[in-house]
Amino acid sequence: MISYVDVCCGLAWGDEAKGKIVAYLAKSGRYDYVCRWAGGNNAGHTVHVNNIQYVTHLVPSGIFYDIPSIIGPGCVINEESFKKEIEYLQNSGFNTGLVKISPKAHVVSDKHIEEDKNKYYKTQGTTAKGIAPCYRDKFGRIGTRAENITSLKPYMWDEKLSGAVLCEGAQGFWLDIDYGNYPYVTSSTTLPYGACSLGFSPRLIRTIYGAAKMYDTRSGTDPDFPETLLSNPDLLCIADIGQEYGATTGRRRKTNWLNIDKLIQAINTSGTTQLIMSKGDVLEEANLYRLIFDSVLVECKNINEMKETINEVLRNSCPLLLNIVYSTSPETVTGLDSEKS
Ligand code: IMP
Ligand code: MG
């Protein structure tokens, strides 16, 4: 029996430090399973364990703390990249026997990748991992499931969950197939309700951890993030200090001031109860404190004034939100109210 499910989702355009939050929660030892519900190796999760940095693309972060790690039915698998990741984790000393794949997950073929490279990558700036063509074939009911691929047989999941479950989001609210700036989106459901595709009722969801940053970044094409952002010296300074380069693609991410109007919508639609705002230290190093509120650029004097502004705006606009935490460490999160629901 499942006792409860906690979900961690991105509230922006991906790259909001979900990996850090999930690894931190997994470390608590409270969870029996850590599961991914969407996406494939388009994601890049950077995690620090014992001062060593690891980058994963598909395997859930439970693996770093010896917890069964499930790749769910809503995910898509690139066999070659999955096996490379398993080898990398094995060589790093982790027990990869704990990694399981839903037999219902779909497989990304070489043809999907070719098509993505030749078509979607050029027009939409995708990660070129074959994601859109693979999901198109899934929903067109002509795809191939993981259960049909011999080499993935040892990894098949028995489709059972029990105890405490942690679900790890990929990408973010504004890349969601329904809520993002279509067609500049990914092809899956990034909102927490998508986690129910793992096979549990929405009534079991307890805490929703929402991840965001103190400034916005966008990797890939999006008219909401015009190229002109790349010639704003203040924003470039933030991008450099924050090392805003894609973990999957190596591309420079377009950076903008935190759009709190969009953050409010993401918090309220996702049902976020615990908000984790990362990378305030980057703004401090740049000594730049601005945000967009009611479509107007607001200048704050210092980091404290910026935090106070964020706290006040969100408390007035987000009725489900119980706690806001500011995190400046790449390895840990302090002040999470993990018992509150
Ligand atoms: P796709 O998921 O590769 O089809 O890419 C669609 C859009 O989502 C592109 O703009 C990508 O740059 C973006 N994207 C996909 N995955 C991630 C991610 O994990 N972090 C940030 N952006 C992503
Ligand atoms: Mg990422």
Coordinates of C-alpha atoms and ligand atoms in Angstrom, one line a residue:
M1 CA 0.0 0.0 0.0
I2 CA 1.2 3.5 -0.7
S3 CA 1.2 5.8 2.4
Y4 CA 1.7 9.1 0.6
V5 CA 3.3 10.6 -2.5
D6 CA 5.4 13.8 -2.6
V7 CA 6.1 15.5 -5.9
C8 CA 8.9 17.8 -7.0
C9 CA 8.1 19.9 -10.1
G10 CA 9.8 22.7 -12.0
L11 CA 7.9 26.0 -12.0
A12 CA 9.8 27.7 -14.9
W13 CA 11.5 26.5 -18.1
G14 CA 13.5 23.6 -16.6
D15 CA 16.9 24.0 -14.9
E16 CA 15.4 25.2 -11.6
A17 CA 17.6 22.9 -9.5
K18 CA 15.0 20.1 -9.2
G19 CA 17.9 17.5 -9.1
K20 CA 19.3 19.2 -6.0
I21 CA 15.9 19.2 -4.2
V22 CA 15.0 15.6 -5.1
A23 CA 18.5 14.3 -4.0
Y24 CA 18.2 16.2 -0.7
L25 CA 14.7 14.7 -0.1
A26 CA 15.9 11.3 -1.0
K27 CA 18.8 11.6 1.4
S28 CA 16.3 11.9 4.3
G29 CA 15.7 8.2 4.0
R30 CA 11.9 8.7 4.2
Y31 CA 11.2 7.4 0.7
D32 CA 10.8 3.8 -0.6
Y33 CA 10.7 4.8 -4.2
V34 CA 11.9 7.7 -6.4
C35 CA 10.1 7.9 -9.8
R36 CA 10.3 9.9 -13.0
W37 CA 7.0 10.4 -14.7
A38 CA 7.8 12.3 -18.0
G39 CA 10.4 13.1 -20.6
G40 CA 13.5 11.3 -21.6
N41 CA 17.2 12.2 -21.9
N42 CA 16.3 15.7 -23.0
A43 CA 16.5 16.4 -19.2
G44 CA 19.8 17.1 -17.4
H45 CA 19.8 16.8 -13.7
T46 CA 22.9 18.1 -11.9
V47 CA 23.3 16.6 -8.4
H48 CA 26.1 17.0 -5.8
V49 CA 26.7 14.0 -3.5
N50 CA 29.6 14.2 -1.0
N51 CA 31.1 17.1 -2.9
I52 CA 31.1 15.2 -6.2
Q53 CA 29.0 16.5 -9.1
Y54 CA 27.0 14.0 -11.1
V55 CA 24.9 14.7 -14.2
T56 CA 22.1 12.3 -15.1
H57 CA 19.5 12.5 -17.9
L58 CA 17.0 9.7 -17.3
V59 CA 17.7 7.8 -14.0
P60 CA 15.9 9.3 -11.0
S61 CA 18.0 10.8 -8.2
G62 CA 17.0 8.0 -5.8
I63 CA 19.9 6.1 -7.1
F64 CA 22.4 8.3 -5.2
Y65 CA 20.9 7.1 -1.9
D66 CA 20.2 3.5 -2.6
I67 CA 16.5 3.8 -3.2
P68 CA 14.6 1.9 -6.0
S69 CA 14.4 4.3 -8.9
I70 CA 11.6 4.0 -11.4
I71 CA 11.3 5.3 -14.9
G72 CA 7.6 5.5 -15.4
P73 CA 5.1 4.7 -18.3
G74 CA 5.0 8.4 -19.4
C75 CA 8.8 8.5 -20.0
V76 CA 10.6 7.8 -23.2
I77 CA 13.9 5.8 -23.3
N78 CA 16.9 6.1 -25.6
E79 CA 18.5 2.6 -25.1
E80 CA 22.0 3.7 -25.9
S81 CA 22.0 6.8 -23.7
F82 CA 20.3 4.8 -20.9
K83 CA 23.0 2.1 -20.9
K84 CA 25.7 4.7 -20.9
E85 CA 24.1 6.3 -17.9
I86 CA 23.9 3.0 -16.1
E87 CA 27.5 2.3 -16.8
Y88 CA 28.5 5.8 -15.6
L89 CA 26.5 5.3 -12.3
Q90 CA 27.9 1.8 -11.9
N91 CA 31.5 3.0 -12.3
S92 CA 30.7 5.7 -9.8
G93 CA 29.8 3.0 -7.2
F94 CA 26.0 3.2 -7.2
N95 CA 23.7 0.2 -7.1
T96 CA 22.1 0.3 -10.6
G97 CA 20.2 -2.9 -9.9
L98 CA 17.7 -0.5 -8.3
V99 CA 16.9 1.1 -11.6
K100 CA 13.6 -0.1 -13.2
I101 CA 11.7 0.9 -16.3
S102 CA 8.0 0.6 -16.8
P103 CA 7.2 -1.9 -19.6
K104 CA 4.8 0.7 -20.9
A105 CA 7.5 3.4 -21.4
H106 CA 8.2 4.2 -25.1
V107 CA 11.4 3.7 -26.9
V108 CA 13.2 6.5 -28.9
S109 CA 14.5 5.1 -32.2
D110 CA 17.4 6.3 -34.3
K111 CA 14.8 7.5 -36.8
H112 CA 13.1 9.7 -34.1
I113 CA 16.5 11.3 -33.4
E114 CA 17.3 11.9 -37.1
E115 CA 13.9 13.5 -37.6
D116 CA 14.3 15.7 -34.5
K117 CA 17.8 16.8 -35.7
N118 CA 16.6 17.6 -39.2
K119 CA 13.2 19.2 -38.3
Y120 CA 12.4 20.2 -34.8
Y121 CA 15.9 21.2 -33.7
K122 CA 16.1 23.7 -36.5
T123 CA 12.7 25.4 -36.0
Q124 CA 12.1 25.0 -32.3
G125 CA 15.6 24.6 -30.8
T126 CA 14.8 21.2 -29.2
T127 CA 17.5 19.1 -27.5
A128 CA 17.5 16.9 -30.6
K129 CA 17.0 13.7 -28.6
G130 CA 14.0 12.5 -30.6
I131 CA 11.5 13.4 -28.0
A132 CA 8.7 15.0 -30.2
P133 CA 8.7 12.2 -32.8
C134 CA 8.7 9.5 -30.2
Y135 CA 5.7 11.0 -28.3
R136 CA 3.9 11.6 -31.6
D137 CA 4.3 7.9 -32.5
K138 CA 3.1 6.9 -28.9
F139 CA -0.1 9.0 -29.2
G140 CA -0.5 7.9 -32.9
R141 CA -0.5 4.4 -31.5
I142 CA 2.4 3.1 -33.6
G143 CA 5.2 3.4 -31.1
T144 CA 7.4 0.7 -29.5
R145 CA 7.1 0.0 -25.8
A146 CA 10.1 -0.9 -23.6
E147 CA 8.7 -4.4 -22.9
N148 CA 9.2 -5.2 -26.6
I149 CA 13.0 -4.5 -26.5
T150 CA 15.1 -7.5 -25.5
S151 CA 18.0 -5.6 -24.1
L152 CA 15.8 -3.7 -21.7
K153 CA 14.2 -6.9 -20.2
P154 CA 16.5 -7.0 -17.1
Y155 CA 15.2 -3.6 -16.1
M156 CA 11.5 -4.2 -16.3
W157 CA 9.5 -2.9 -13.4
D158 CA 6.8 -5.0 -11.8
E159 CA 4.5 -1.9 -11.7
K160 CA 4.1 -2.0 -7.9
L161 CA 4.7 0.9 -5.6
S162 CA 4.4 0.9 -1.8
G163 CA 5.2 3.1 1.3
A164 CA 6.4 6.6 0.7
V165 CA 6.9 7.7 -2.9
L166 CA 8.8 10.7 -4.2
C167 CA 8.2 11.8 -7.8
E168 CA 10.9 13.7 -9.7
G169 CA 9.7 16.1 -12.4
A170 CA 11.6 16.9 -15.6
Q171 CA 11.6 20.1 -17.5
G172 CA 9.2 22.7 -16.1
F173 CA 5.7 24.3 -16.0
W174 CA 6.3 26.6 -19.0
L175 CA 7.6 23.7 -21.1
D176 CA 4.5 21.7 -20.5
I177 CA 2.7 20.5 -23.7
D178 CA -0.6 22.3 -22.6
Y179 CA 0.6 25.3 -20.5
G180 CA 3.8 26.3 -22.3
N181 CA 4.3 28.7 -25.2
Y182 CA 3.2 26.1 -27.8
P183 CA 4.8 24.9 -30.0
Y184 CA 8.0 26.0 -28.1
V185 CA 7.3 23.3 -25.5
T186 CA 8.3 19.7 -24.8
S187 CA 6.0 16.8 -25.6
S188 CA 4.9 15.7 -22.1
T189 CA 3.0 16.7 -19.0
T190 CA 5.4 18.4 -16.6
L191 CA 2.7 19.4 -14.0
P192 CA 2.4 17.2 -10.8
Y193 CA -0.9 15.6 -12.0
G194 CA 1.2 13.9 -14.7
A195 CA 2.9 11.9 -11.8
C196 CA -0.4 10.0 -11.4
S197 CA 0.5 8.1 -14.6
L198 CA 2.9 6.1 -12.4
G199 CA -0.3 4.3 -11.1
F200 CA -1.6 6.1 -8.0
S201 CA -4.6 8.3 -7.2
P202 CA -4.2 12.1 -7.1
R203 CA -5.7 11.8 -3.6
L204 CA -2.4 10.3 -2.4
I205 CA -0.4 13.4 -3.2
R206 CA 0.7 15.1 0.0
T207 CA 3.4 17.8 -0.5
I208 CA 4.2 19.5 -3.8
Y209 CA 7.7 20.9 -3.9
G210 CA 8.0 23.6 -6.6
A211 CA 11.4 24.6 -7.8
A212 CA 12.3 28.0 -9.2
K213 CA 15.2 30.4 -9.5
M214 CA 15.7 34.0 -8.6
Y215 CA 16.0 34.9 -12.3
D216 CA 14.5 33.2 -15.4
T217 CA 16.5 31.2 -17.9
R218 CA 15.5 29.5 -21.2
S219 CA 17.5 27.0 -23.1
G220 CA 16.2 26.6 -26.7
T221 CA 14.0 28.8 -28.9
D222 CA 11.1 30.7 -27.5
P223 CA 9.7 34.1 -28.7
D224 CA 9.1 35.0 -25.0
F225 CA 12.9 34.9 -24.7
P226 CA 14.1 37.0 -27.7
E227 CA 17.8 36.9 -28.8
T228 CA 18.1 40.6 -27.7
L229 CA 18.4 39.2 -24.1
L230 CA 21.8 38.0 -25.2
S231 CA 23.1 41.5 -25.6
N232 CA 22.0 42.9 -22.3
P233 CA 25.2 43.2 -20.2
D234 CA 23.5 42.9 -16.8
L235 CA 21.7 39.7 -17.8
L236 CA 24.9 38.3 -19.4
C237 CA 26.7 39.0 -16.2
I238 CA 24.1 36.9 -14.3
A239 CA 24.2 34.1 -16.9
D240 CA 28.0 33.9 -16.5
I241 CA 28.1 33.9 -12.7
G242 CA 25.2 31.4 -12.7
Q243 CA 27.0 29.2 -15.3
E244 CA 23.8 29.1 -17.4
Y245 CA 24.8 26.6 -20.0
G246 CA 22.5 23.6 -20.7
A247 CA 23.5 20.3 -18.9
T248 CA 22.3 18.3 -21.9
T249 CA 23.1 20.6 -24.9
G250 CA 25.9 22.9 -23.6
R251 CA 24.0 25.8 -25.1
R252 CA 24.1 29.3 -23.5
R253 CA 20.7 29.8 -21.8
K254 CA 18.9 33.1 -22.4
T255 CA 18.5 34.9 -19.1
N256 CA 15.9 37.3 -17.9
W257 CA 14.6 38.9 -14.7
L258 CA 12.3 36.8 -12.6
N259 CA 8.8 37.1 -14.0
I260 CA 6.8 36.8 -10.8
D261 CA 3.4 37.0 -12.7
K262 CA 4.3 33.8 -14.5
L263 CA 5.7 32.2 -11.2
I264 CA 2.3 32.9 -9.5
Q265 CA 0.5 31.1 -12.3
A266 CA 2.9 28.1 -12.1
I267 CA 2.6 27.9 -8.3
N268 CA -1.2 28.0 -8.3
T269 CA -1.8 25.7 -11.3
S270 CA 0.7 23.1 -10.0
G271 CA -0.6 23.3 -6.5
T272 CA 2.8 24.0 -5.0
T273 CA 2.8 23.9 -1.2
Q274 CA 6.6 24.3 -0.7
L275 CA 8.5 26.7 -2.9
I276 CA 12.3 26.5 -3.2
M277 CA 13.9 29.6 -4.8
S278 CA 17.5 28.9 -5.8
K279 CA 20.5 30.9 -6.9
G280 CA 19.9 34.2 -5.0
D281 CA 23.7 34.1 -4.4
V282 CA 24.2 34.7 -8.2
L283 CA 22.2 38.0 -7.9
E284 CA 24.2 38.9 -4.9
E285 CA 27.5 38.3 -6.7
A286 CA 26.2 40.4 -9.7
N287 CA 24.8 42.9 -7.3
L288 CA 21.6 43.2 -9.4
Y289 CA 18.1 42.8 -7.9
R290 CA 15.2 43.1 -10.4
L291 CA 12.0 41.3 -11.1
I292 CA 9.0 41.7 -13.3
F293 CA 5.7 42.3 -11.4
D294 CA 2.4 43.2 -13.1
S295 CA 4.4 43.4 -16.3
V296 CA 6.6 46.2 -14.8
L297 CA 10.3 45.9 -14.1
V298 CA 10.8 46.5 -10.3
E299 CA 14.2 47.4 -8.9
C300 CA 15.1 46.2 -5.4
K301 CA 17.9 47.6 -3.2
N302 CA 19.4 44.3 -2.1
I303 CA 18.7 40.6 -1.8
N304 CA 16.7 41.0 1.4
E305 CA 14.4 43.6 -0.2
M306 CA 14.0 41.3 -3.2
K307 CA 13.1 38.3 -0.9
E308 CA 10.6 40.4 1.0
T309 CA 9.0 41.6 -2.2
I310 CA 8.7 38.0 -3.5
N311 CA 7.3 36.8 -0.1
E312 CA 4.7 39.5 0.0
V313 CA 3.5 39.1 -3.6
L314 CA 3.3 35.3 -3.3
R315 CA 1.6 35.3 0.1
N316 CA -1.1 37.6 -1.4
S317 CA -1.5 35.6 -4.6
C318 CA -0.9 31.9 -3.8
P319 CA -3.5 30.5 -1.4
L320 CA -2.1 26.9 -1.4
L321 CA 1.5 27.9 -0.7
L322 CA 2.6 27.2 2.8
N323 CA 6.4 27.8 2.8
I324 CA 9.0 29.6 0.8
V325 CA 12.7 28.6 1.1
Y326 CA 15.7 30.4 -0.4
S327 CA 18.6 28.0 -1.2
T328 CA 22.1 29.2 -2.2
S329 CA 23.9 25.8 -1.8
P330 CA 24.3 23.5 -4.8
E331 CA 24.2 20.5 -2.5
T332 CA 21.5 21.1 0.1
V333 CA 18.2 22.9 1.0
T334 CA 17.5 24.2 4.5
G335 CA 14.2 25.2 6.0
L336 CA 11.9 22.8 4.2
D337 CA 8.8 22.0 6.1
S338 CA 8.7 18.4 5.1
E339 CA 6.0 17.3 7.5
K340 CA 3.5 20.0 6.4
S341 CA 1.2 18.9 3.6
Ligands
IMP1 P1 12.6 18.7 -26.5 O1 12.0 18.3 -25.2 O2 14.0 18.2 -26.8 O3 11.6 18.4 -27.6 O4 12.8 20.3 -26.5 C1 11.7 21.2 -26.5 C2 12.0 22.5 -25.8 O5 12.2 22.2 -24.4 C3 13.3 23.1 -26.2 O6 13.2 24.5 -26.2 C4 14.3 22.6 -25.2 O7 15.4 23.5 -25.1 C5 13.5 22.6 -23.9 N1 13.9 21.6 -22.9 C6 13.7 20.2 -23.0 N2 14.2 19.6 -21.9 C7 14.7 20.6 -21.2 C8 15.3 20.6 -19.9 O8 15.5 19.6 -19.2 N3 15.8 21.8 -19.4 C9 15.6 23.0 -20.1 N4 15.0 23.0 -21.3 C10 14.5 21.8 -21.8
MG2 MG 18.3 20.6 -16.5

